[in-house]
Amino acid sequence: MTPENDAAARYFSAITAALSGLEVFMRDDRSPLYRHGIAAKIVAEYIARLDKSFSCWRNRLGFMDTFRISRAESGYPVFQNLLELENDRLQADARLANIPQAGELREEMADFILRHKEFPEALQKSMAERLYLEDVKSEQTFGPFTLAQTAKVSVNPKTARPYYLVHWATFDGSANLPLVYMVMVEDSSESMVRQLVDRSGKLNDKVDIPLPVDGLLNPELAHRFDDFTEKNSAYTLSPATIAVNLDKDFEPLHPKQLRRVVLGPFYSAGITDNNSTVTEVLAKVRKPENAWLLTWTIQEVYSKGEKPGRKGLFSSEKTTQEFFINTDDLEAARQGVSSYENHALIPHEAYQALYAAGEAQKIFGGYKVHILSNGQVISDV
């Protein structure tokens, strides 16, 4: 195995272990999102998509020689890899039609070995490409942008408006980071209120809503909402800016809470160099598969009140939200959020190395640390 292939194998092993551990944590009742019910499940589903993408990329190395990651920043693959993965998914059927079936390839490989007494590299690459394309045909990968879904519908008893929990995701091409968005939004559209709210001010149980629903539940606004989310999901935009833009652009929609989960950066010994101290300590971890650290941030902005709209003869103003920004916390104010949480997931052996080196407190200052040990996640260390 070449040094490049060895490094790639270590990277894929590390990121796969990290994402698997993170998915276990998100589905655990001690997860900070678990108390929000469906939110943890939503994030876990996107993590599974990421894991699927990495599985595909790993298979792709069987017939492609290059794979670039953002070594000095996020520790994730560069954006070009996501574009190529999406393009391969769209062309998978056409390309598979030109590659022999797996059974035929196996027979040819066995015959080649018997006749030539050497390894059939060309046939092996064809097999790898077939397996990759069969895998990538699934739409369950983490693409450059994943359209919104409505995951929950209820009614606010105070306003008698239906509200939706809507989520979507993007891989930011500049920061090379996966971002998951969730918004709780009330809908004052007359047609939706009439359909979804019964006379007692509760959700109309006679309306069958097959959740999850692709897109925003309101069909009149669904396409515009998709356009909005695609244009307003950049990492450079603060959650407050996105919430204000949503409130401004849709008269009948009233965003009450917007949450963004930033899944990264990722650190891996000998691969990434996005933090020199972390890199130096992780390099001392005995088992390479345990020499990694994954961080993530949960950002949230919520409405502290609503300014009533005004309808006049010559002009009118829509109802607007007053979003709370915690100016008492300089970091919250910088991020444009009501609150935020920094989290870190690290294998037990790597945490021991950081602790022994006296670096744990410095590195994890301001973070909630979670340790992965024997497939279980231990928090509050």
Coordinates of C-alpha atoms in Angstrom, one line a residue:
M1 CA 0.0 0.0 0.0
T2 CA 1.4 3.4 -0.9
P3 CA 1.8 6.2 1.7
E4 CA -1.1 8.1 0.0
N5 CA -3.4 5.0 0.1
D6 CA -2.4 4.4 3.7
A7 CA -3.2 8.0 4.7
A8 CA -6.6 7.7 2.9
A9 CA -7.4 4.5 4.6
R10 CA -6.6 6.0 8.0
Y11 CA -8.7 9.1 7.2
F12 CA -11.7 7.1 6.1
S13 CA -11.5 4.9 9.2
A14 CA -11.3 7.9 11.5
I15 CA -14.1 9.9 9.9
T16 CA -16.3 6.8 9.8
A17 CA -15.7 6.1 13.4
A18 CA -16.4 9.7 14.3
L19 CA -19.7 9.9 12.4
S20 CA -20.8 6.6 13.8
G21 CA -20.1 7.8 17.3
L22 CA -21.9 11.1 16.7
E23 CA -25.0 9.3 15.3
V24 CA -25.0 7.1 18.5
F25 CA -24.8 10.2 20.6
M26 CA -27.5 12.0 18.7
R27 CA -29.9 9.1 19.3
D28 CA -29.0 8.9 23.0
D29 CA -31.4 10.5 25.5
R30 CA -28.4 12.5 27.0
S31 CA -28.0 14.3 23.7
P32 CA -28.6 18.1 24.0
L33 CA -31.0 17.8 21.0
Y34 CA -32.8 14.8 22.4
R35 CA -34.9 17.0 24.7
H36 CA -36.2 18.6 21.6
G37 CA -37.5 15.3 20.5
I38 CA -37.5 15.1 16.7
A39 CA -34.6 17.5 16.3
A40 CA -32.0 14.9 17.4
K41 CA -33.5 12.3 15.0
I42 CA -33.3 14.8 12.1
V43 CA -29.6 15.5 12.7
A44 CA -28.9 11.8 13.1
E45 CA -30.5 11.2 9.6
Y46 CA -28.2 13.8 8.0
I47 CA -25.2 12.2 9.8
A48 CA -26.2 8.9 8.3
R49 CA -26.2 10.6 4.9
L50 CA -22.7 11.9 5.5
D51 CA -21.6 8.4 6.5
K52 CA -23.1 7.1 3.2
S53 CA -21.2 9.7 1.2
F54 CA -17.9 8.7 2.9
S55 CA -18.6 5.1 2.1
C56 CA -19.1 6.0 -1.6
W57 CA -15.9 8.1 -1.6
R58 CA -14.0 5.2 -0.1
N59 CA -15.2 2.9 -2.8
R60 CA -14.3 5.5 -5.4
L61 CA -10.7 5.3 -4.5
G62 CA -10.7 1.8 -6.0
F63 CA -10.6 3.3 -9.5
M64 CA -9.8 7.0 -9.0
D65 CA -6.4 8.1 -7.7
T66 CA -7.2 11.5 -6.1
F67 CA -9.3 12.6 -3.1
R68 CA -8.8 16.1 -1.6
I69 CA -9.7 17.2 1.9
S70 CA -9.6 20.6 3.5
R71 CA -6.6 19.7 5.7
A72 CA -5.9 23.1 7.2
E73 CA -9.5 24.1 7.9
S74 CA -12.6 21.9 8.3
G75 CA -10.9 18.5 7.9
Y76 CA -13.7 17.5 5.5
P77 CA -13.6 16.8 1.8
V78 CA -13.4 19.8 -0.5
F79 CA -16.6 20.9 -2.2
Q80 CA -15.6 19.5 -5.6
N81 CA -15.9 15.9 -4.2
L82 CA -19.6 16.5 -3.4
L83 CA -20.2 17.9 -6.9
E84 CA -18.6 14.9 -8.4
L85 CA -20.6 12.5 -6.2
E86 CA -23.8 14.2 -7.2
N87 CA -22.9 14.1 -10.9
D88 CA -21.9 10.4 -10.6
R89 CA -25.3 9.7 -9.0
L90 CA -27.1 11.3 -11.9
Q91 CA -25.1 9.3 -14.5
A92 CA -24.9 6.0 -12.6
D93 CA -27.4 4.1 -14.7
A94 CA -25.8 5.1 -18.0
R95 CA -22.3 4.2 -16.8
L96 CA -23.4 0.9 -15.3
A97 CA -24.9 -0.1 -18.6
N98 CA -21.3 -0.1 -20.0
I99 CA -19.7 -2.1 -17.2
P100 CA -20.1 -5.9 -17.1
Q101 CA -22.2 -7.4 -14.3
A102 CA -20.3 -8.2 -11.0
G103 CA -20.6 -12.0 -11.7
E104 CA -19.0 -11.7 -15.1
L105 CA -16.2 -9.5 -13.8
R106 CA -15.4 -12.1 -11.0
E107 CA -15.2 -14.8 -13.6
E108 CA -12.9 -12.7 -15.9
M109 CA -10.7 -11.9 -12.9
A110 CA -10.4 -15.5 -11.9
D111 CA -9.6 -16.5 -15.5
F112 CA -7.0 -13.7 -15.8
I113 CA -5.2 -14.8 -12.7
L114 CA -5.1 -18.4 -13.8
R115 CA -3.8 -17.5 -17.3
H116 CA -1.4 -14.6 -16.5
K117 CA -0.4 -15.4 -12.9
E118 CA -0.8 -11.8 -12.0
F119 CA -3.4 -9.5 -10.5
P120 CA -6.0 -8.1 -13.0
E121 CA -5.8 -4.4 -12.1
A122 CA -7.9 -3.2 -14.9
L123 CA -10.7 -5.6 -14.1
Q124 CA -10.4 -4.8 -10.4
K125 CA -11.0 -1.1 -11.2
S126 CA -14.0 -2.0 -13.3
M127 CA -15.4 -4.0 -10.3
A128 CA -14.7 -1.1 -8.0
E129 CA -16.4 1.3 -10.3
R130 CA -19.5 -0.9 -10.6
L131 CA -19.7 -1.3 -6.8
Y132 CA -19.3 2.4 -6.4
L133 CA -22.0 3.3 -8.9
E134 CA -24.4 0.8 -7.5
D135 CA -23.9 2.4 -4.1
V136 CA -24.0 6.0 -5.2
K137 CA -27.4 5.5 -7.0
S138 CA -29.0 5.8 -3.6
E139 CA -30.2 9.3 -2.9
Q140 CA -29.3 9.0 0.8
T141 CA -26.0 10.8 0.4
F142 CA -25.2 14.2 1.7
G143 CA -25.4 16.4 -1.4
P144 CA -24.3 20.0 -2.0
F145 CA -27.9 21.0 -1.0
T146 CA -30.8 19.0 0.4
L147 CA -34.2 20.4 -0.2
A148 CA -36.5 21.1 2.8
Q149 CA -38.9 18.7 4.5
T150 CA -41.7 19.4 6.9
A151 CA -41.2 17.0 9.8
K152 CA -43.9 18.2 12.3
V153 CA -47.2 20.1 12.2
S154 CA -49.0 21.5 15.2
V155 CA -51.0 24.5 16.2
N156 CA -50.0 27.4 18.5
P157 CA -52.9 27.7 21.0
K158 CA -52.1 31.4 21.6
T159 CA -52.2 32.5 18.0
A160 CA -54.4 29.8 16.6
R161 CA -51.9 29.4 13.7
P162 CA -50.5 26.2 12.4
Y163 CA -46.8 25.8 12.8
Y164 CA -44.3 23.6 11.1
L165 CA -40.9 22.2 11.9
V166 CA -39.0 22.4 8.6
H167 CA -35.4 21.2 8.0
W168 CA -32.9 21.2 5.2
A169 CA -29.1 20.9 4.8
T170 CA -26.2 22.2 2.8
F171 CA -22.5 21.6 2.4
D172 CA -20.9 25.1 2.5
G173 CA -18.5 25.3 -0.4
S174 CA -16.3 28.0 1.2
A175 CA -16.0 26.6 4.7
N176 CA -16.2 23.0 3.5
L177 CA -18.6 22.2 6.4
P178 CA -21.9 20.3 6.5
L179 CA -24.7 22.5 7.9
V180 CA -28.1 21.3 9.1
Y181 CA -30.9 23.8 9.5
M182 CA -34.2 23.6 11.4
V183 CA -36.9 26.3 11.6
M184 CA -40.1 26.4 13.6
V185 CA -42.4 28.7 11.6
E186 CA -46.0 29.7 12.1
D187 CA -48.2 30.1 9.0
S188 CA -51.0 32.7 9.0
S189 CA -52.1 32.0 5.4
E190 CA -55.9 32.0 5.4
S191 CA -56.1 28.8 3.4
M192 CA -53.8 26.8 5.7
V193 CA -55.5 28.1 8.9
R194 CA -58.8 27.1 7.5
Q195 CA -57.6 23.6 6.6
L196 CA -55.4 22.8 9.6
V197 CA -57.1 24.5 12.6
D198 CA -60.4 23.2 13.9
R199 CA -63.0 25.3 15.8
S200 CA -61.4 24.5 19.1
G201 CA -58.1 25.9 18.0
K202 CA -56.4 22.5 17.7
L203 CA -54.9 20.7 14.8
N204 CA -57.7 19.3 12.6
D205 CA -57.5 15.6 13.0
K206 CA -59.6 15.1 9.9
V207 CA -56.7 16.2 7.7
D208 CA -54.3 13.4 6.8
I209 CA -50.7 14.7 6.7
P210 CA -48.3 12.0 5.7
L211 CA -45.2 13.2 7.4
P212 CA -42.5 13.9 6.5
V213 CA -43.7 16.1 3.6
D214 CA -41.2 17.2 1.0
G215 CA -40.9 21.0 1.1
L216 CA -42.8 23.5 3.1
L217 CA -46.3 22.2 3.9
N218 CA -47.9 25.3 2.4
P219 CA -48.0 24.4 -1.4
E220 CA -48.5 28.1 -2.4
L221 CA -45.2 29.0 -0.8
A222 CA -43.2 25.7 -1.2
H223 CA -41.2 26.6 -4.3
R224 CA -40.4 30.1 -3.1
F225 CA -39.3 28.6 0.3
D226 CA -36.9 26.2 -1.5
D227 CA -35.4 29.1 -3.4
F228 CA -35.0 31.0 -0.2
T229 CA -33.3 28.2 1.7
E230 CA -30.9 27.6 -1.2
K231 CA -29.9 31.3 -1.3
N232 CA -29.8 31.8 2.5
S233 CA -27.9 28.8 3.9
A234 CA -24.3 30.0 3.7
Y235 CA -22.1 29.6 6.7
T236 CA -21.1 33.3 6.5
L237 CA -24.8 34.3 7.2
S238 CA -25.6 34.4 10.9
P239 CA -28.7 32.5 12.1
A240 CA -30.2 35.9 13.0
T241 CA -29.7 37.2 9.5
I242 CA -31.3 34.1 8.0
A243 CA -34.3 34.4 10.4
V244 CA -34.8 38.1 9.7
N245 CA -34.6 37.5 5.9
L246 CA -37.2 34.7 6.2
D247 CA -39.5 36.9 8.3
K248 CA -39.1 39.7 5.8
D249 CA -39.5 37.7 2.5
F250 CA -42.7 35.8 3.5
E251 CA -45.6 37.8 4.7
P252 CA -47.7 34.9 6.1
L253 CA -44.7 33.1 7.6
H254 CA -43.5 33.9 11.1
P255 CA -40.3 32.2 12.1
K256 CA -40.2 31.6 15.9
Q257 CA -37.0 29.7 16.1
L258 CA -34.1 28.8 13.8
R259 CA -31.4 26.3 14.7
R260 CA -28.2 25.6 12.8
V261 CA -26.0 22.6 13.5
V262 CA -22.4 23.0 12.2
L263 CA -20.9 19.5 11.9
G264 CA -17.2 20.2 12.3
P265 CA -14.3 20.8 12.2
F266 CA -12.8 17.3 12.2
Y267 CA -9.2 16.6 13.3
S268 CA -7.3 13.4 12.4
A269 CA -3.7 12.7 13.3
G270 CA -1.2 12.7 10.4
I271 CA -4.0 13.9 8.0
T272 CA -5.3 17.3 9.1
D273 CA -3.2 20.2 10.4
N274 CA -6.1 22.5 11.4
N275 CA -4.9 22.9 15.0
S276 CA -1.2 22.4 15.8
T277 CA -1.7 21.5 19.5
V278 CA -4.4 18.9 18.7
T279 CA -2.3 17.5 15.9
E280 CA 0.8 17.1 18.1
V281 CA -1.1 15.3 20.9
L282 CA -3.1 13.1 18.6
A283 CA 0.1 12.0 16.9
K284 CA 1.0 10.3 20.2
V285 CA -2.1 8.1 20.3
R286 CA -1.0 4.5 20.0
K287 CA -3.9 3.3 17.7
P288 CA -4.3 5.4 14.5
E289 CA -8.0 4.6 14.4
N290 CA -8.4 6.4 17.7
A291 CA -6.4 9.5 16.8
W292 CA -9.2 11.9 15.9
L293 CA -11.5 14.6 17.3
L294 CA -14.8 15.8 16.0
T295 CA -16.4 19.1 17.1
W296 CA -19.8 20.5 16.3
T297 CA -21.7 23.7 17.2
I298 CA -25.5 24.1 17.8
Q299 CA -26.6 27.7 17.2
E300 CA -30.1 29.0 18.0
V301 CA -32.0 32.2 17.5
Y302 CA -35.6 32.7 18.7
S303 CA -38.3 35.3 18.6
K304 CA -38.9 37.0 22.0
G305 CA -42.0 38.8 20.7
E306 CA -44.0 39.8 17.7
K307 CA -44.6 43.3 16.4
P308 CA -48.2 43.5 15.1
G309 CA -48.7 44.4 11.4
R310 CA -50.5 47.5 10.3
K311 CA -52.9 47.8 7.3
G312 CA -53.7 51.2 6.1
L313 CA -55.3 52.8 3.1
F314 CA -52.1 53.8 1.4
S315 CA -49.5 51.7 3.1
S316 CA -49.2 48.6 5.3
E317 CA -46.6 46.8 7.4
K318 CA -46.4 43.0 8.0
T319 CA -46.2 41.4 11.3
T320 CA -42.5 41.1 12.3
Q321 CA -40.6 39.1 14.8
E322 CA -38.3 40.5 17.4
F323 CA -35.4 38.1 17.6
F324 CA -33.4 37.9 20.8
I325 CA -29.6 38.2 20.5
N326 CA -27.7 37.6 23.7
T327 CA -25.5 40.7 23.8
D328 CA -24.4 39.8 27.4
D329 CA -22.3 37.0 25.8
L330 CA -19.8 38.5 23.3
E331 CA -19.5 35.2 21.4
A332 CA -23.3 34.9 21.1
A333 CA -23.4 38.4 19.8
R334 CA -20.6 37.7 17.3
Q335 CA -22.4 34.6 16.0
G336 CA -25.8 36.4 15.8
V337 CA -27.6 34.0 18.1
S338 CA -29.7 33.8 21.2
S339 CA -27.6 30.9 22.4
Y340 CA -25.0 28.4 21.2
E341 CA -23.3 25.2 22.4
N342 CA -19.9 23.8 21.4
H343 CA -19.4 20.1 21.6
A344 CA -16.5 17.7 21.1
L345 CA -16.5 13.9 20.5
I346 CA -13.2 12.1 21.1
P347 CA -12.2 8.4 21.5
H348 CA -11.2 7.5 25.1
E349 CA -7.6 6.8 24.2
A350 CA -7.2 10.2 22.5
Y351 CA -8.8 12.0 25.4
Q352 CA -6.4 10.2 27.8
A353 CA -3.5 11.4 25.6
L354 CA -4.7 15.0 25.7
Y355 CA -5.3 14.8 29.5
A356 CA -1.9 13.3 30.1
A357 CA -0.2 16.1 28.0
G358 CA -2.0 18.7 30.1
E359 CA -3.8 20.0 27.0
A360 CA -7.4 18.8 27.7
Q361 CA -8.5 21.9 29.7
K362 CA -7.0 24.3 27.2
I363 CA -8.4 22.6 24.1
F364 CA -11.8 21.9 25.5
G365 CA -12.4 25.2 27.2
G366 CA -16.0 26.2 26.4
Y367 CA -16.8 22.7 25.0
K368 CA -19.0 20.0 26.3
V369 CA -16.9 16.9 25.9
H370 CA -18.2 13.5 25.0
I371 CA -16.0 10.4 25.0
L372 CA -16.5 7.4 22.7
S373 CA -15.6 4.2 24.5
N374 CA -16.5 0.7 23.3
G375 CA -19.4 2.0 21.1
Q376 CA -20.9 4.0 24.0
V377 CA -20.7 7.8 24.5
I378 CA -19.8 9.1 28.0
S379 CA -20.7 12.8 28.6
D380 CA -20.1 15.3 31.3
V381 CA -16.4 14.4 31.8

